[in-house]
Each structure stands twice: as structure tokens, then as C-alpha cells.
PDB file of C-alpha atoms and ligand atoms in Angstrom:
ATOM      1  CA  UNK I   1     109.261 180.823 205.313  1.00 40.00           C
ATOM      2  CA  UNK I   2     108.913 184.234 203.450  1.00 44.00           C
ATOM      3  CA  UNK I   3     105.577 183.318 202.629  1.00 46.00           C
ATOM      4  CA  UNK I   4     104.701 182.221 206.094  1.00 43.00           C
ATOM      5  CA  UNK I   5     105.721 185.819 207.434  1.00 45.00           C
ATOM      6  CA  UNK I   6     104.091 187.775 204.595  1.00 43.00           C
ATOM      7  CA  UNK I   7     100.687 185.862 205.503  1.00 44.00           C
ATOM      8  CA  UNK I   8     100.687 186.268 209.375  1.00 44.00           C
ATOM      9  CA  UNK I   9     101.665 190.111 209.057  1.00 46.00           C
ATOM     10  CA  UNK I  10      98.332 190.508 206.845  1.00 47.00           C
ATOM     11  CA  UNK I  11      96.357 188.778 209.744  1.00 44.00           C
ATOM     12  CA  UNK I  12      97.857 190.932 212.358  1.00 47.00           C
ATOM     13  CA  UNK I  13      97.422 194.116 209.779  1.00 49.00           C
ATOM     14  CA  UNK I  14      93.440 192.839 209.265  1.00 46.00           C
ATOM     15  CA  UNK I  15      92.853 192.314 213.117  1.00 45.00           C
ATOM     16  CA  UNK I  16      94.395 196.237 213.658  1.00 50.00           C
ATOM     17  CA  UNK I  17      92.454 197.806 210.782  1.00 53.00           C
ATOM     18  CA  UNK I  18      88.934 195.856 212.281  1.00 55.00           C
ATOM     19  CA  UNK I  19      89.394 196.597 215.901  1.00 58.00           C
ATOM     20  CA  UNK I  20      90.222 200.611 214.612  1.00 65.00           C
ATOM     21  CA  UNK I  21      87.240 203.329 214.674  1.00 72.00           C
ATOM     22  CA  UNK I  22      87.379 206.110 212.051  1.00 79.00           C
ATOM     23  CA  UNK I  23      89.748 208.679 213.417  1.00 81.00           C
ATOM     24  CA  UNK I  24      88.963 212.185 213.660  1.00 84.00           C
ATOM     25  CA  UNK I  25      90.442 214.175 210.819  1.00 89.00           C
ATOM     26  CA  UNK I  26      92.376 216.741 211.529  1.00 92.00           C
ATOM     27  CA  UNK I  27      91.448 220.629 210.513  1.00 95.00           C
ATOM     28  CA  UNK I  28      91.805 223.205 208.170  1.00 97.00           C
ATOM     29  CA  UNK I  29      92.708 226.730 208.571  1.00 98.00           C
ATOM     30  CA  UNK I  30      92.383 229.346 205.821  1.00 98.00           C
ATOM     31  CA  UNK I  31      95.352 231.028 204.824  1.00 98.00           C
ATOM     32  CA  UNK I  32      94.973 233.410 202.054  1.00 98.00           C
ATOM     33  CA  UNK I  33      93.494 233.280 198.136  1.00 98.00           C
ATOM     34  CA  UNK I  34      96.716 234.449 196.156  1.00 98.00           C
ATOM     35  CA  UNK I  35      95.568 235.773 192.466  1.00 97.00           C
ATOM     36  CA  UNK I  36      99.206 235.330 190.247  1.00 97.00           C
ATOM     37  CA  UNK I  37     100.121 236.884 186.983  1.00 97.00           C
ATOM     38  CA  UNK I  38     101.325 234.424 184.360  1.00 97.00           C
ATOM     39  CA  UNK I  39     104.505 235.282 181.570  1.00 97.00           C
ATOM     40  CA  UNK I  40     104.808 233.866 178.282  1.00 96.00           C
ATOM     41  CA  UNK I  41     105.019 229.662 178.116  1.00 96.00           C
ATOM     42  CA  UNK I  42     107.979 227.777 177.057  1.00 97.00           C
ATOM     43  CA  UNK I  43     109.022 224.554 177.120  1.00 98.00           C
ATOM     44  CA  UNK I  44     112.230 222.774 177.507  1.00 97.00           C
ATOM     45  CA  UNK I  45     110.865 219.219 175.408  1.00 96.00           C
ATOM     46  CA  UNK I  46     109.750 215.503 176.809  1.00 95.00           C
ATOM     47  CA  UNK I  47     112.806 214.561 179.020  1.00 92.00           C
ATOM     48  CA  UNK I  48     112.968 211.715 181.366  1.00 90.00           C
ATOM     49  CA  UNK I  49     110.298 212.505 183.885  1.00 87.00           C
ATOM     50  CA  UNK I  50     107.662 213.851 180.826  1.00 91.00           C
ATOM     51  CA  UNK I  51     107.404 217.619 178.946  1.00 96.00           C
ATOM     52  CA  UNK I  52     108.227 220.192 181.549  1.00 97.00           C
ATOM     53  CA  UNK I  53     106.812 224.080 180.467  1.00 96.00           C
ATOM     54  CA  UNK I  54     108.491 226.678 182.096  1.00 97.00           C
ATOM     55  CA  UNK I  55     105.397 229.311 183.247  1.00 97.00           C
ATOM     56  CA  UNK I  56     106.699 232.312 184.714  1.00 98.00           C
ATOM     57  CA  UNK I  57     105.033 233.919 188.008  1.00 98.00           C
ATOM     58  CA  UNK I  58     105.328 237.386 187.445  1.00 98.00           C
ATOM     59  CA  UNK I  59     103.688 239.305 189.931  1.00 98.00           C
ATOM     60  CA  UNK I  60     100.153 239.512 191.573  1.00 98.00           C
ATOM     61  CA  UNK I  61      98.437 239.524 195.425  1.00 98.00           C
ATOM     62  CA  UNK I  62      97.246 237.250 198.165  1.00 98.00           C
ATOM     63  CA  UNK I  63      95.275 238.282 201.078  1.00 98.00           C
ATOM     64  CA  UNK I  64      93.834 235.970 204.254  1.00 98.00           C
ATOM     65  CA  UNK I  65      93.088 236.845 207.208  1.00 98.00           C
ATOM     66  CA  UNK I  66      96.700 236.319 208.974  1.00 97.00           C
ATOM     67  CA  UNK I  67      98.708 237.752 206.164  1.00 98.00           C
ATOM     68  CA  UNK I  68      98.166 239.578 202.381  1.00 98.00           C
ATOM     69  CA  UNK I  69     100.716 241.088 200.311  1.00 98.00           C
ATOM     70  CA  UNK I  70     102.523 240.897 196.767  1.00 98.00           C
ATOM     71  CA  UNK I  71     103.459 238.033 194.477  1.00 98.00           C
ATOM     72  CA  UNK I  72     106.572 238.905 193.221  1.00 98.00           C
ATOM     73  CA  UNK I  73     107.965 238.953 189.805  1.00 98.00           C
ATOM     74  CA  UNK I  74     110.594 236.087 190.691  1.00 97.00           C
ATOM     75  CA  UNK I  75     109.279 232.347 190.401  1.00 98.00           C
ATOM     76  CA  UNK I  76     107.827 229.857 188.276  1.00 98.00           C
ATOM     77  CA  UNK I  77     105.792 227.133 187.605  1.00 97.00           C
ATOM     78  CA  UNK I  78     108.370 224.023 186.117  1.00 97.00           C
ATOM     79  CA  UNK I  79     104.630 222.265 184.904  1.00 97.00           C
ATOM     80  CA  UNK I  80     105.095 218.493 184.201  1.00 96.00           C
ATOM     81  CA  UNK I  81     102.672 216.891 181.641  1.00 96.00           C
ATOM     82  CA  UNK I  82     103.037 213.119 181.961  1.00 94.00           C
ATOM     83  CA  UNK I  83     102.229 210.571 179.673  1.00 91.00           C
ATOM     84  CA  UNK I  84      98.586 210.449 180.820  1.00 94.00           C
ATOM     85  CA  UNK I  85      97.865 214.198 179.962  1.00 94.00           C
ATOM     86  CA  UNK I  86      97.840 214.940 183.058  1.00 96.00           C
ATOM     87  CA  UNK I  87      99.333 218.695 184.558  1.00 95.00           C
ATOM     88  CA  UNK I  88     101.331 218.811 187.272  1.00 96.00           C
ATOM     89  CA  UNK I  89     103.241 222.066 189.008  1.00 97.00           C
ATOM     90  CA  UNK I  90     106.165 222.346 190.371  1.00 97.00           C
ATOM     91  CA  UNK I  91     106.775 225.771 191.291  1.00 98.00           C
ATOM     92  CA  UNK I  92     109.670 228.093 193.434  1.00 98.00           C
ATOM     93  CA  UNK I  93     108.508 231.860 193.856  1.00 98.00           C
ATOM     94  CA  UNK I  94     108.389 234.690 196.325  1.00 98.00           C
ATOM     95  CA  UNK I  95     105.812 236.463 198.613  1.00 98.00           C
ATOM     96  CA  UNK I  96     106.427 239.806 200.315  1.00 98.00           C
ATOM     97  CA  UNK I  97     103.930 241.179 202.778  1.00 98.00           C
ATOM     98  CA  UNK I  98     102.586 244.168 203.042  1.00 98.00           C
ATOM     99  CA  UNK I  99     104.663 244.614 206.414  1.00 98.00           C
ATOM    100  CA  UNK I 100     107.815 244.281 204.206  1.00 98.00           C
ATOM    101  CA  UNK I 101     108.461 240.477 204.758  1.00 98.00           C
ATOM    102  CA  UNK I 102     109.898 237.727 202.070  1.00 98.00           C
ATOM    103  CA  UNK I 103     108.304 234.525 202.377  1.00 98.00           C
ATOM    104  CA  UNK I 104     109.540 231.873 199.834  1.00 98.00           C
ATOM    105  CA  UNK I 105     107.231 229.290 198.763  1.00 98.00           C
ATOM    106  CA  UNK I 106     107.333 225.858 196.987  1.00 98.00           C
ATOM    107  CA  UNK I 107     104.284 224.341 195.779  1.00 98.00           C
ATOM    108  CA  UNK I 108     103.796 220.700 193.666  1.00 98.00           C
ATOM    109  CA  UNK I 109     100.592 218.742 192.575  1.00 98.00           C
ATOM    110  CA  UNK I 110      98.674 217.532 190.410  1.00 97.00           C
ATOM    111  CA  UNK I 111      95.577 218.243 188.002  1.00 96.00           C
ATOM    112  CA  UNK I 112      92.155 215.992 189.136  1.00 96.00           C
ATOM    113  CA  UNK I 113      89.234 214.952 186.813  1.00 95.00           C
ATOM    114  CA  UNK I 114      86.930 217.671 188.176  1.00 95.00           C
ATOM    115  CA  UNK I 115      89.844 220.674 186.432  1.00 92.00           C
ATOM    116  CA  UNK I 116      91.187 221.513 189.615  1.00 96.00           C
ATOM    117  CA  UNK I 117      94.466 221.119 190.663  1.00 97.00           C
ATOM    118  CA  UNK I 118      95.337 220.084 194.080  1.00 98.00           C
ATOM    119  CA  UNK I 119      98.704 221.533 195.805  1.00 98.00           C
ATOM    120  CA  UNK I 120     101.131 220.747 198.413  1.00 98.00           C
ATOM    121  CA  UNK I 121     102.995 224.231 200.012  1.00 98.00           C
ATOM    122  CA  UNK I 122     106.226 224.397 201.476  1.00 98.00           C
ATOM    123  CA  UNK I 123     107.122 227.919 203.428  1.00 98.00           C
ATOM    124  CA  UNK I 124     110.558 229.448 204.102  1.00 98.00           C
ATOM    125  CA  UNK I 125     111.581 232.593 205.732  1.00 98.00           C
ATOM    126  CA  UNK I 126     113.901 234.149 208.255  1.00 98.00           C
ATOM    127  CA  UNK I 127     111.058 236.422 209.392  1.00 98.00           C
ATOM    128  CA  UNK I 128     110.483 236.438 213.210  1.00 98.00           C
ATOM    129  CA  UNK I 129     106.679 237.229 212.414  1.00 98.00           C
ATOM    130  CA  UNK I 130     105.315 234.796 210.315  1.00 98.00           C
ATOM    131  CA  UNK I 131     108.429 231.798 211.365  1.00 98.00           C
ATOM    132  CA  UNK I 132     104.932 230.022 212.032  1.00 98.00           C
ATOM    133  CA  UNK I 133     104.466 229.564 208.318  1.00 98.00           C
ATOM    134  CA  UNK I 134     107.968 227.357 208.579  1.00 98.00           C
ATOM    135  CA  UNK I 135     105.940 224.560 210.340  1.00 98.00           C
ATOM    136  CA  UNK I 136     102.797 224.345 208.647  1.00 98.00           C
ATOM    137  CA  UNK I 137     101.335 221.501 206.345  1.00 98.00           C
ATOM    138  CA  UNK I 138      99.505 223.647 203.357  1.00 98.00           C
ATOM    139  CA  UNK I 139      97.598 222.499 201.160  1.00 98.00           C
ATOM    140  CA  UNK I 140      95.989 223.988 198.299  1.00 98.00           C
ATOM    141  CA  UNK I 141      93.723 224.203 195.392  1.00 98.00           C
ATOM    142  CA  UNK I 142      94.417 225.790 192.385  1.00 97.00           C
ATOM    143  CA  UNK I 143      91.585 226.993 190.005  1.00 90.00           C
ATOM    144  CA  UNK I 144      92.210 227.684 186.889  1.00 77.00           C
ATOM    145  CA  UNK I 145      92.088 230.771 185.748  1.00 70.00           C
ATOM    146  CA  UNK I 146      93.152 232.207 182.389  1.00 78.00           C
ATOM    147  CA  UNK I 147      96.386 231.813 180.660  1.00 83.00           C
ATOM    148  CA  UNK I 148      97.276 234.983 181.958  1.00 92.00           C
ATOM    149  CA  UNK I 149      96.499 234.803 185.860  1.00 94.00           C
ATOM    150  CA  UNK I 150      95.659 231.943 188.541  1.00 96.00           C
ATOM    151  CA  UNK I 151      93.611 231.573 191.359  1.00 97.00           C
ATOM    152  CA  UNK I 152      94.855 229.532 194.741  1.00 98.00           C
ATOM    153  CA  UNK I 153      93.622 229.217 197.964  1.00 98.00           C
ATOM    154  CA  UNK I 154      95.624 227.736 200.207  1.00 98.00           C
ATOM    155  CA  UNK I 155      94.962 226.265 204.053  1.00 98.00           C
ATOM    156  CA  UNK I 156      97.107 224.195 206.691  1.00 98.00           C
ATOM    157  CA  UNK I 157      96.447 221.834 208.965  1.00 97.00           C
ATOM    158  CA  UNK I 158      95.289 222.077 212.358  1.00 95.00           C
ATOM    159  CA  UNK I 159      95.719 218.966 215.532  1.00 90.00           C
ATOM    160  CA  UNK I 160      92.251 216.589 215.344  1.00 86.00           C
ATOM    161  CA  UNK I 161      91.172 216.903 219.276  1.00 81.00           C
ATOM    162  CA  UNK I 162      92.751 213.550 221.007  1.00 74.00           C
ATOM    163  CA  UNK I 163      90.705 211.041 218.772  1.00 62.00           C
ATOM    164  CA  UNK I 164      90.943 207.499 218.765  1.00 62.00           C
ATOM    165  CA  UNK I 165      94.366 205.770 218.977  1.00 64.00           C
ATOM    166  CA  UNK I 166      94.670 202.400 217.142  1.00 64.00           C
ATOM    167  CA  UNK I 167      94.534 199.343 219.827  1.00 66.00           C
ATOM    168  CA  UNK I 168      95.402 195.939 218.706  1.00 72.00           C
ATOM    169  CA  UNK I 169      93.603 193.077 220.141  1.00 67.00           C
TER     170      UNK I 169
HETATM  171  C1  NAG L 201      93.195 238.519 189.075  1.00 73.60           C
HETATM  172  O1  NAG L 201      94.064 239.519 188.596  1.00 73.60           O
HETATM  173  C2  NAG L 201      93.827 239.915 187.270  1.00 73.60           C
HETATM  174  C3  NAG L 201      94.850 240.955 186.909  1.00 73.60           C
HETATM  175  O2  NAG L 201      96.116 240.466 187.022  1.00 73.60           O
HETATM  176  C4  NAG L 201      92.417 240.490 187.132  1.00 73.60           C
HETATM  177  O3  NAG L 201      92.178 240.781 185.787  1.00 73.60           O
HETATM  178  C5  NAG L 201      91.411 239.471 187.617  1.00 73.60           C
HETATM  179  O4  NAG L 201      90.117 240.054 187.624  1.00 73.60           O
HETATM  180  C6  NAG L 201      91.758 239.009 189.019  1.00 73.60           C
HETATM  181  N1  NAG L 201      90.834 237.955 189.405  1.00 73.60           N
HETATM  182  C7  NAG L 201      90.155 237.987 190.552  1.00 73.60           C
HETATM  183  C8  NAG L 201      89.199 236.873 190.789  1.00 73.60           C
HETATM  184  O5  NAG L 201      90.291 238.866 191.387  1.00 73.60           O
HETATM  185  C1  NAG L 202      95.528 214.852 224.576  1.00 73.60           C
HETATM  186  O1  NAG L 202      95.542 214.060 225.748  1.00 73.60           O
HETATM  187  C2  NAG L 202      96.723 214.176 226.526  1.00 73.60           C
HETATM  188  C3  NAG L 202      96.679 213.178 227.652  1.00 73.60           C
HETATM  189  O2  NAG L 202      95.419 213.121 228.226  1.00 73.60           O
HETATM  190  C4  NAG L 202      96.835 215.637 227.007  1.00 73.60           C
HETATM  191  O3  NAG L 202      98.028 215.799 227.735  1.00 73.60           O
HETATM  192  C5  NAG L 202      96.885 216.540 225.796  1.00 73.60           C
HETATM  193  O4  NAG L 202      96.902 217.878 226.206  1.00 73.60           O
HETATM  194  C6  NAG L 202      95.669 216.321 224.891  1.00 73.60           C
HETATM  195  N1  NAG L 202      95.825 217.080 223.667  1.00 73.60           N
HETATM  196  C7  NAG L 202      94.799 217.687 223.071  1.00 73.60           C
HETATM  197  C8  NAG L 202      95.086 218.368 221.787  1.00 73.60           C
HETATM  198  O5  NAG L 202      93.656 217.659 223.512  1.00 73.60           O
END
């Protein structure tokens, strides 16, 4: 019975995906290039979920073309290394603009092959001006800079033009 379900669900599933034409991505918009100061590393040990080094954010300055200020001295990176070797933030810490507004950021991700580390962002803030930043889908890339100070350019998403719409059969 089970097995009679599971089989005519991957028939319906192969008829969708073959009658479907690419669909239009959607866009990215710049955002800013953020440049972060780095404190001193520790770590709190392997736990469950791998090692997890604290990295402070300690300051620093991001400018795009909608918005540019200060990183602020409050934040850090909790960096996961897994049991692959492989790097991945997890990070709280604060903007403020040069117009005098706190944004609050979360980022996570993980390091690639090619040294660069790809980032999800997650904005927060009260502020009337830049509210927008509440609804966007950022993404980022992180490249590495020295142990001292990052580079990260982030983007968000923008609405494909009405593209194709999946019709089955
Ligand atoms: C980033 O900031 C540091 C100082 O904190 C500076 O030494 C470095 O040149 C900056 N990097 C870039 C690409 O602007
Ligand atoms: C997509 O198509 C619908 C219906 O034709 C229209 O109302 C809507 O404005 C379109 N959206 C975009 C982003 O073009």
C-alpha cells in the first residue's frame, strides 16, 4: 500500500518537474561591504553540535549605497567547526548609521571549497527609516580577511518579473 503511494507520488513529481521550464531567478540588490574589527579568539571546547570559538566583533564600518555607518563594539561571531573542518558563523552584533540608527543583525553560514564563506542575514530594528531592512532576504559573502578584520558584502533579494508558474499535465 505504502509502497504503492510512495511510487505514484514520484510519477506525478517526474511528470511536474518535465512539463516545468527553468524559472526566472529572482534578483540581487547591493546593500553595503561592511569591513569588521576582530578581538582576541577563545573557545568554549567540542560540545554537542562541534568546537564553537567565540570571535568578538569589535568595531569597524559598512557603507552601500542605501545606508553606511559603524560596526559597533557589541557582537560576535559563535564560529562552529564541525567534524569535517569545516567553519561556520553564527554571529549577533550591532550596526548604527551614520543618521544615528541601531540596526541589529544576525548572520549564519558556512565556509565553501573556493575559502569563501557564504552568509544568511537577518535584520532587526525599531527604526521608521530603514523598517525595510526587517523584510529583506540577505545574503552574503564573507571574504576572509586577516585575523584581525573581515570583509562582507552583503545583498537581498529582489521579485523575478512574473516567470513561469509550474503547470501539471
Ligand atoms: C579594514 O579595516 C582595517 C582596519 O580596521 C584596515 O587596516 C584595512 O585596510 C581595511 N580593509 C579594507 C579593504 O578597507
Ligand atoms: C504579475 O502578474 C499579475 C497578474 O497578471 C499582476 O497583477 C502583477 O502585478 C504582476 N507582478 C509583477 C511583478 O509583474
Amino acid at each position: 500500500m505504502l509502497k504503492f503511494f510512495v511510487s505514484t507520488s514520484l510519477v506525478l513529481l517526474a511528470s511536474t518537474v518535465t512539463g516545468l521550464a527553468a524559472p526566472t531567478p529572482p534578483g540581487l540588490e547591493f546593500l553595503y561591504s561592511l569591513n569588521c574589527t576582530l578581538g582576541e579568539i577563545f573557545t568554549t571546547g567540542v560540545g554537542p553540535y562541534g568546537e564553537v570559538r567565540v570571535i568578538p566583533i569589535t568595531g569597524g564600518y559598512f557603507e552601500g549605497p542605501k545606508m553606511k555607518g559603524d560596526v559597533l563594539n557589541l557582537g560576535a561571531d559563535w564560529n562552529y567547526l564541525d567534524n569535517h573542518g569545516t567553519t561556520h558563523p553564527d554571529t549577533r552584533y550591532s550596526l548604527r548609521t551614520d543618521d544615528g540608527e541601531n540596526i541589529y543583525i544576525k548572520t549564519a553560514g558556512s565556509a565553501q571549497s573556493d575559502g569563501l564563506t557564504h552568509l544568511r542575514g537577518i535584520y532587526e530594528t525599531g527604526s521608521e527609516k530603514y523598517f525595510w531592512l526587517n523584510y529583506v532576504t540577505a545574503v552574503g559573502i564573507l571574504r576572509s580577511g586577516a585575523a584581525s578584520n573581515v570583509l562582507i558584502d552583503m545583498w537581498y533579494l529582489t521579485s523575478p518579473p512574473n516567470g513561469t508558474v509550474a503547470v501539471r499535465e
